[in-house]
Coordinates of C-alpha atoms and ligand atoms in Angstrom, one line a residue:
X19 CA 9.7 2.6 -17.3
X20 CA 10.6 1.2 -13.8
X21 CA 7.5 3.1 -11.4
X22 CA 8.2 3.2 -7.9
X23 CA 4.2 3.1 -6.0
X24 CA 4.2 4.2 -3.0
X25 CA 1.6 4.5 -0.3
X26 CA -1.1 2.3 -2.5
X27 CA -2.6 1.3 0.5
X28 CA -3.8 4.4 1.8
X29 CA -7.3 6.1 0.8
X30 CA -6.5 7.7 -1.9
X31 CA -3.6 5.4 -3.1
X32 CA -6.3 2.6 -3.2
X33 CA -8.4 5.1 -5.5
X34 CA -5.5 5.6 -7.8
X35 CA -5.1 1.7 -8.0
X36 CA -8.5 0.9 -8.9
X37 CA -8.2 3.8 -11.4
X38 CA -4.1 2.4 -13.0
X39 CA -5.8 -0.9 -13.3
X40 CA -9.1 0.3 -15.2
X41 CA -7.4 2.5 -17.5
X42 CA -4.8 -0.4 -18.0
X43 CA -1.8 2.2 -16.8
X44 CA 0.0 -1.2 -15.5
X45 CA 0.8 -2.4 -18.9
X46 CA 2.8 0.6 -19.9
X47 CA 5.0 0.6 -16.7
X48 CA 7.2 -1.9 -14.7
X49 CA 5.8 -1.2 -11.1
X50 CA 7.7 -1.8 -7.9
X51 CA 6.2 -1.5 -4.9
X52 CA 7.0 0.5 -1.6
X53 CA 6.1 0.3 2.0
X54 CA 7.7 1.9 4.7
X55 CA 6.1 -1.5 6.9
X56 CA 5.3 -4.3 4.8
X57 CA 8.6 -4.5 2.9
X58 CA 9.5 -8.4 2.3
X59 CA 5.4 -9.4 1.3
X60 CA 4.1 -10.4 -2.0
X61 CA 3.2 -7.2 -4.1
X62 CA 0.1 -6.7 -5.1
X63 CA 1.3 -6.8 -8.8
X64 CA 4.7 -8.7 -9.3
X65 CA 6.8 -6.9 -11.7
X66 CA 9.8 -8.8 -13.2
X67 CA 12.0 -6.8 -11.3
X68 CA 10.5 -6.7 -7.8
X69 CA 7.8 -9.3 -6.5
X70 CA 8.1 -8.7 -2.8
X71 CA 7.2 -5.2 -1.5
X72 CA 10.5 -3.3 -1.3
X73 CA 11.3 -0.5 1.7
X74 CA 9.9 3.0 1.4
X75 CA 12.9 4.5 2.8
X76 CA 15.8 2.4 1.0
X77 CA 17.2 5.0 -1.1
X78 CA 19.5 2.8 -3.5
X79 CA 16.6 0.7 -4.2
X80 CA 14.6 4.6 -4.7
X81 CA 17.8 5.7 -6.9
X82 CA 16.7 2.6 -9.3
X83 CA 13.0 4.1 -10.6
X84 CA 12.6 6.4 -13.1
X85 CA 9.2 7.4 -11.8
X86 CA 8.1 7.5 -8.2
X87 CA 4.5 8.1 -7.5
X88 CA 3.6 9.1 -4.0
X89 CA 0.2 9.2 -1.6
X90 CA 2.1 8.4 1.4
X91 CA 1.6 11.6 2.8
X92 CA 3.8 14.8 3.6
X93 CA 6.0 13.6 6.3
X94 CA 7.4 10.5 3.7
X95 CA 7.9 13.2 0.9
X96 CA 10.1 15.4 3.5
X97 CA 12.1 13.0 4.6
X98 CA 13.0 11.1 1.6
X99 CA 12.8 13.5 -1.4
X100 CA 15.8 15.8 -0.6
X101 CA 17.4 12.4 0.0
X102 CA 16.9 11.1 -3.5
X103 CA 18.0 14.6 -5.1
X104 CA 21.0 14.9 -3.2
X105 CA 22.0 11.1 -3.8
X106 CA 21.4 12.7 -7.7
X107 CA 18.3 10.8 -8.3
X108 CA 17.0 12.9 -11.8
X109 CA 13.8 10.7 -12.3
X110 CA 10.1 11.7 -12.2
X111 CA 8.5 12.6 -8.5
X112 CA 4.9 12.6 -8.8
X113 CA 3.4 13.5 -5.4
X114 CA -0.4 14.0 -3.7
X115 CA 1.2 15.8 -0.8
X116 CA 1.2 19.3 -0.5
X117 CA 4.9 19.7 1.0
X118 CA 6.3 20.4 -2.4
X119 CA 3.3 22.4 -4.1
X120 CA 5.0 25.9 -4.2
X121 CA 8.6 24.8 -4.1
X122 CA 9.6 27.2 -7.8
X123 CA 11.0 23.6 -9.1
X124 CA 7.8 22.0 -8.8
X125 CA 4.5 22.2 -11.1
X126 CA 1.0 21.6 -9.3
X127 CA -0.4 19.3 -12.2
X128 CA -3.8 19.4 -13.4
X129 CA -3.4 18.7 -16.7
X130 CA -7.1 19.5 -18.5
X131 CA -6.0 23.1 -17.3
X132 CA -2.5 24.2 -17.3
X133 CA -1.6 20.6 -20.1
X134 CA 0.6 23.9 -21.5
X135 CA 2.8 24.6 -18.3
X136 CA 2.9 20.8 -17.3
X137 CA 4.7 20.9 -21.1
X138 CA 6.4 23.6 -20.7
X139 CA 7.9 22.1 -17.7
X140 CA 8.8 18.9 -19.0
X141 CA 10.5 20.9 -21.4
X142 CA 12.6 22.5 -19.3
X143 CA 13.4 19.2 -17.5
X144 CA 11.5 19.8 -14.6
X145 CA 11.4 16.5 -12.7
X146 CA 8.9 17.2 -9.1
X147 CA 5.1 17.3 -10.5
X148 CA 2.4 17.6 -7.8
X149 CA -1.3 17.0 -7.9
X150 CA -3.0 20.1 -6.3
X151 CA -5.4 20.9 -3.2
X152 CA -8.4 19.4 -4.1
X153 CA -10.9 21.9 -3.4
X154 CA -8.2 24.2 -5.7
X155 CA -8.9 21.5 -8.3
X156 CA -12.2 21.1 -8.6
X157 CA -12.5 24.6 -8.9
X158 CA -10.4 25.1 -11.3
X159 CA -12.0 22.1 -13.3
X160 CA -15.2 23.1 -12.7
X161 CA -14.8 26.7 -13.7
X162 CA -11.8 25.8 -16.6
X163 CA -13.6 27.8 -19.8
X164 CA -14.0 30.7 -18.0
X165 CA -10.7 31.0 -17.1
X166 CA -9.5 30.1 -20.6
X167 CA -11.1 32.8 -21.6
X168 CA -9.7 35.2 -18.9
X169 CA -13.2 36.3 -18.1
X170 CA -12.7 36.1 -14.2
X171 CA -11.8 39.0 -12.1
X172 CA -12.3 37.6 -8.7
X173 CA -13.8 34.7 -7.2
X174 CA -15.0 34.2 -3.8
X175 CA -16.1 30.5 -3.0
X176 CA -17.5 29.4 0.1
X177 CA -16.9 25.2 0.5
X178 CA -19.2 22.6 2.1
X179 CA -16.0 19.9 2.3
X180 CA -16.8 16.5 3.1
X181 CA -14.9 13.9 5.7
X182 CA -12.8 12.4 3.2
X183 CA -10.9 15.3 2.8
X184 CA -9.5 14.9 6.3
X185 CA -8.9 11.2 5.8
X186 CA -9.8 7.7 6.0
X187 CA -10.6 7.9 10.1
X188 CA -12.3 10.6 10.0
X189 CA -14.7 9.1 7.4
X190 CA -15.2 6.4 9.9
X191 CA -16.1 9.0 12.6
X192 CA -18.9 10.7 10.7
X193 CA -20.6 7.8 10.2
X194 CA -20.0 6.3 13.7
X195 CA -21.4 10.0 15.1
X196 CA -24.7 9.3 13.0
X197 CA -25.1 5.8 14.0
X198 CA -24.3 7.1 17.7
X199 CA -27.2 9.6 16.7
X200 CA -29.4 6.8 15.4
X201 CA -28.9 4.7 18.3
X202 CA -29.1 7.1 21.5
X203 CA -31.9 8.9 19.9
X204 CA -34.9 5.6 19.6
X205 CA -36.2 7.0 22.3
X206 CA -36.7 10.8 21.1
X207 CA -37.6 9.7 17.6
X208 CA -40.7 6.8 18.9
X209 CA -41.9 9.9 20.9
X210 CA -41.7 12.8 18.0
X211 CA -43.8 9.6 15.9
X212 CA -46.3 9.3 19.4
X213 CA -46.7 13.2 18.7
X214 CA -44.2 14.7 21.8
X215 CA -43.1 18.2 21.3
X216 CA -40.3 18.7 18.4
X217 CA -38.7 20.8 20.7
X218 CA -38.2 18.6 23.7
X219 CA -37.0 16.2 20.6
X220 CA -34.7 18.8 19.4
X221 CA -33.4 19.7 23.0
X222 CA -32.5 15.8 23.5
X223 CA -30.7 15.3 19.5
X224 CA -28.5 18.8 20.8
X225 CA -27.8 16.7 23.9
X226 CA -26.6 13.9 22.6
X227 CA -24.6 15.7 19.7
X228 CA -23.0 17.7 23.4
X229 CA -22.1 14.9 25.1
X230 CA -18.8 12.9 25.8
X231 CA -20.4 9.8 24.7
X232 CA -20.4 10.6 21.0
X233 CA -17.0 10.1 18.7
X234 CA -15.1 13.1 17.9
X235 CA -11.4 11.4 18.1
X236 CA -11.0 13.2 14.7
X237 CA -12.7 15.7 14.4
X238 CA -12.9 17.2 17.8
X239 CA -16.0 17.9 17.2
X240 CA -19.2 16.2 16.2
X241 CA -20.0 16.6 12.3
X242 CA -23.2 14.9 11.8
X243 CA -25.6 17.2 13.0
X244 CA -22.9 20.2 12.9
X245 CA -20.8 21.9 10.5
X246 CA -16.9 23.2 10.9
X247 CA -16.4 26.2 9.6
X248 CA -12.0 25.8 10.0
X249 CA -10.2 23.3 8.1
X250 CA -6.4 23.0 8.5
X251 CA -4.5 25.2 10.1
X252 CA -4.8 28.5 11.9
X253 CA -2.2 30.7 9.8
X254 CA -2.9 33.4 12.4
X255 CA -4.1 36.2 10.1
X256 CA -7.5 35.4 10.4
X257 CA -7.3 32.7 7.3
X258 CA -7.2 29.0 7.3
X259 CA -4.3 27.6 5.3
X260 CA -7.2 25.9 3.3
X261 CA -8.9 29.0 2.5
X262 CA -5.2 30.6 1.6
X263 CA -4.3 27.4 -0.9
X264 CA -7.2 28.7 -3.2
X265 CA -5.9 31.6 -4.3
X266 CA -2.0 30.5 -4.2
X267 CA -2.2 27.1 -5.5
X268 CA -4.8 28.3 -8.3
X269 CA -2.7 31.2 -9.7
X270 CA 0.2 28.8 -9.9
X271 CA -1.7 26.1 -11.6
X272 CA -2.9 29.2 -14.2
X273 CA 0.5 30.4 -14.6
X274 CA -0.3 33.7 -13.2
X275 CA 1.2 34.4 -10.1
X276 CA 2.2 37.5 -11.6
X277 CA -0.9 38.6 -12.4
X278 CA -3.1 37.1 -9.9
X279 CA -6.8 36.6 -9.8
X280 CA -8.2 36.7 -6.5
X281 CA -9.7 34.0 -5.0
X282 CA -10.9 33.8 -1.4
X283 CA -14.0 32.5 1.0
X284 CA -14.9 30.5 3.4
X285 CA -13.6 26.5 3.8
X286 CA -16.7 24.6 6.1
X287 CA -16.2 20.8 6.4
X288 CA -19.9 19.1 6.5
X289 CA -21.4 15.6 7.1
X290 CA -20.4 14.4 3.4
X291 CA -18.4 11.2 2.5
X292 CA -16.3 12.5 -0.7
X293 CA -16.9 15.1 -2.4
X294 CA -16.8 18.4 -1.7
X295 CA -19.1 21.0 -3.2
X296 CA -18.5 24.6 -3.9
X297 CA -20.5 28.0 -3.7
X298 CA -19.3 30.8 -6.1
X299 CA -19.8 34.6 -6.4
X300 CA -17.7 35.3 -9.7
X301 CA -16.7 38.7 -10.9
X302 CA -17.1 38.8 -14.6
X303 CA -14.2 40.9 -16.6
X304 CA -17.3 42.0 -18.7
X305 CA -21.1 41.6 -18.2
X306 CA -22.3 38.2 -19.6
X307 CA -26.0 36.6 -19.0
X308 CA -25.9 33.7 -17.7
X309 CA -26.7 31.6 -21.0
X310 CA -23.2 32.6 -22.3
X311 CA -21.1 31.9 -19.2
X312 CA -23.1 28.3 -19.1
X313 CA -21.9 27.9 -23.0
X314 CA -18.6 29.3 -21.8
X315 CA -18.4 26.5 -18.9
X316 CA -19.5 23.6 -21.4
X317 CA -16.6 23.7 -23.1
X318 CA -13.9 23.7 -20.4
X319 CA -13.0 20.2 -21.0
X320 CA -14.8 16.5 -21.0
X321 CA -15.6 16.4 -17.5
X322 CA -17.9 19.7 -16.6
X323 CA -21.7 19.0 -17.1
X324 CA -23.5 22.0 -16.9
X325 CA -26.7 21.4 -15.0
X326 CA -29.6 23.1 -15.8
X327 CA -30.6 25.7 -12.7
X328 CA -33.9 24.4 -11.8
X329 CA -35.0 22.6 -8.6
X330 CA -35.4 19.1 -9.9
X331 CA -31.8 19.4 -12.1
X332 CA -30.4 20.8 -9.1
X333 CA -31.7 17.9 -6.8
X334 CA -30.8 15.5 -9.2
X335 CA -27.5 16.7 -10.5
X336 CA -25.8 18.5 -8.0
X337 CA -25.5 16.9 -5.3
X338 CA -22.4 15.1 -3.5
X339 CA -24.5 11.7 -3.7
X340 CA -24.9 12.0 -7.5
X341 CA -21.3 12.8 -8.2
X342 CA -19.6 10.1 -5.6
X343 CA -17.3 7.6 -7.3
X344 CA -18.1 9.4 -10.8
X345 CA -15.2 11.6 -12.8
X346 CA -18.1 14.0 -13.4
X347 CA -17.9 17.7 -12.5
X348 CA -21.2 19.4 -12.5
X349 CA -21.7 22.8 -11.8
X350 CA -25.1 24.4 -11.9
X351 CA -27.2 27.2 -9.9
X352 CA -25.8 30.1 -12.3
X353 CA -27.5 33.1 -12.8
X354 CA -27.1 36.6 -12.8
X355 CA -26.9 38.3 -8.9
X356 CA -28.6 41.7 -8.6
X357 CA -24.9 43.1 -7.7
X358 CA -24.3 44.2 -11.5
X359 CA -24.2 42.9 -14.4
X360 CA -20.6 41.4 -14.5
X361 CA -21.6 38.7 -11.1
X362 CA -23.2 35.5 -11.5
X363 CA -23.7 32.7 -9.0
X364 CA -22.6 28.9 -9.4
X365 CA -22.6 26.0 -7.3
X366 CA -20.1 23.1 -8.3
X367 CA -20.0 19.6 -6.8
X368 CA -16.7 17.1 -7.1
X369 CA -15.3 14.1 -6.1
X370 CA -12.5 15.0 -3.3
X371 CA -10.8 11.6 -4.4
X372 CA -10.7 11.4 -8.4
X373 CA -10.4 14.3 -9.6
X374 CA -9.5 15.7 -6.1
X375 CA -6.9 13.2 -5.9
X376 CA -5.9 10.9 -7.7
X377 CA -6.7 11.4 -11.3
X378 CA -4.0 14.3 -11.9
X379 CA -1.3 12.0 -10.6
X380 CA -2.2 8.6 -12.5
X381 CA -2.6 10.8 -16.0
X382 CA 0.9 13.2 -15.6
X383 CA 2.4 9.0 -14.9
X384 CA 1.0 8.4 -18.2
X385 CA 1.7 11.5 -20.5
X386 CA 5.5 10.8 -18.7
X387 CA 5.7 7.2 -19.5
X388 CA 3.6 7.4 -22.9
X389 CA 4.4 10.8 -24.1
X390 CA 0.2 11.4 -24.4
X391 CA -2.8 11.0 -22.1
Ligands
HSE15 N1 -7.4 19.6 2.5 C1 -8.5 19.1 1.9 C2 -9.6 18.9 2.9 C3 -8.3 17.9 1.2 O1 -9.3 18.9 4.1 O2 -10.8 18.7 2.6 C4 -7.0 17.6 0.6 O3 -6.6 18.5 -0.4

């Protein structure tokens, strides 16, 4: 099948390349690839067809793949999608931008969950498949048995979202904030070692984290040090549009935005690389201790690791730094809550670029090109 890549330079394209080539994707496709800025250079993988990097926005040359895989972002997918479909392109659009997400002709893939409407779909000749929020996804991975067993009546999750989600620069920013930290505060830390006060130390680390000086191009704000408790937009009703995509793009992954389970909180971006981490209250359908919801939660699918909920499991489990760069989706810190018998507590941790990312939208290439995962 002729694959049309584009945006494989980008953060999380470059994730989904490392992934194609160590799962071997490449041998099962032809590959062209797309830049809307290098077209004319070598590709990074010749293909028979196309060894220089062809344009992102040449439509005929588009019209030509029976698969095009996108991380270029939502701006590329709006201008050239309608495009394609009105120039009566019928091949496979497989998409990390939200643009599309609740368009009725597209399904938000995550396939070790909703596999059966991703089928279904295919089915019915659906052709626009797009890889979900991230925080949605994790979620939904993290907390897949329970939900296969319709044991959840409501969900509220409160997210500790790291820098990735925001992009590439922003990563850059956190870091260059703490180094900025680092740097202007020698002074303050030599004299909190010589003994000084800790809160003349902690008047002159709130200082620096105030003033011009420190990098907040991105963020507006300085992270390290800080929290931001908005991410994305203000939809005016008093929710972020993060905190809305939980409940909307999760009930459409599930199939039941009929019969909706309610899903809400609060989305805080923190001083994390890449993944993001998740604090739950769950509403049970039924009361359940929390030995059976863990048995529950082991069998979601390959990826969940239930983490015992103990300090040292916690601190060694469940934690952004053990899960970065790892497919693994741990979820721990469940016990009953003294609310009633039907609540538990969980805390889940993912990575914001695998299965955040990338991962739905490199396996729905392969069950298209290959028919299986
Ligand atoms: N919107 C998410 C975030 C990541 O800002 O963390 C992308 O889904």
């Amino acid at each position: 099948m002729r694959v049309g890549i584009i945006g494989w330079r980008g953060m999380v394209g470059s994730v989904l390349m490392e992934r194609m080539r160590a799962e071997d994707d490449f041998a099962l496709i032809e590959p062209t690839f797309f830049s809307t800025t290098q077209a004319g250079l070598s590709a990074p993988l010749a293909s028979h067809a196309h060894a220089l990097i062809c344009d992102a926005n040449d439509i005929a040359v588009l019209s030509g793949m029976d698969v095009i895989l996108t991380c270029q972002g939502g701006a590329y997918t709006e201008r050239v999608h309608p495009r394609l479909r009105a120039a009566g392109w019928g091949g496979y659009w497989i998409d990390a931008a939200s643009s599309l997400r609740m368009q009725p002709e597209a399904v938000i893939i995550l396939d070790p969950v909703n596999r059966d409407v991703i089928d279904a779909a295919l089915r019915r000749g659906q052709r626009d498949f797009i890889g979900g929020n991230c925080t949605v996804s994790l979620l939904l991975l993290a907390l897949a048995g329970l939900f296969k067993a319709d044991l959840i009546e409501w969900i509220s999750s409160m997210t500790y979202q790291a820098a990735s989600g925001a992009g590439a620069a922003n990563m850059r920013e956190l870091v260059a904030q703490m180094a900025y930290l680092g740097l202007e505060s020698g002074a303050p830390i030599a004299d909190a070692d010589a003994g000084a006060s800790i809160l003349e130390f902690d008047r002159a680390i709130a200082t620096r984290l105030r003033v011009a000086g420190i990098p907040v191009a991105e963020f507006g704000q300085a992270l390290a040090g800080n929290l931001i408790p908005w991410i994305d937009s203000d939809l005016g009703t008093g929710q972020s549009r993060e905190e809305w995509k939980s409940g909307a793009e999760a009930n459409k992954i599930l199939d039941r935005t009929e019969r909706p389970i309610a899903i809400d909180g609060v989305c805080v971006r923190v001083g994390v690389m890449r993944c993001h981490s998740q604090a739950l209250t769950i509403k049970l359908r039924r009361p359940m201790d929390a030995a059976a919801v863990e048995d529950v939660l082991r069998g979601g699918n390959s990826w969940v690791r239930v983490i015992q909920n103990t300090r040292d499991e916690s601190m060694r489990a469940l934690t952004p730094l053990a899960v970065s760069g790892t497919m693994d989706i741990p979820i721990g810190r469940i016990r009953n809550l003294p609310m009633g018998p039907q609540y538990i507590s969980a805390f889940t941790v993912g990575d914001q670029l695998l299965w955040g990312a990338a991962e739905p939208l490199r396996r729905m290439l392969r069950l298209i090109v290959s028919g299986t995962i």
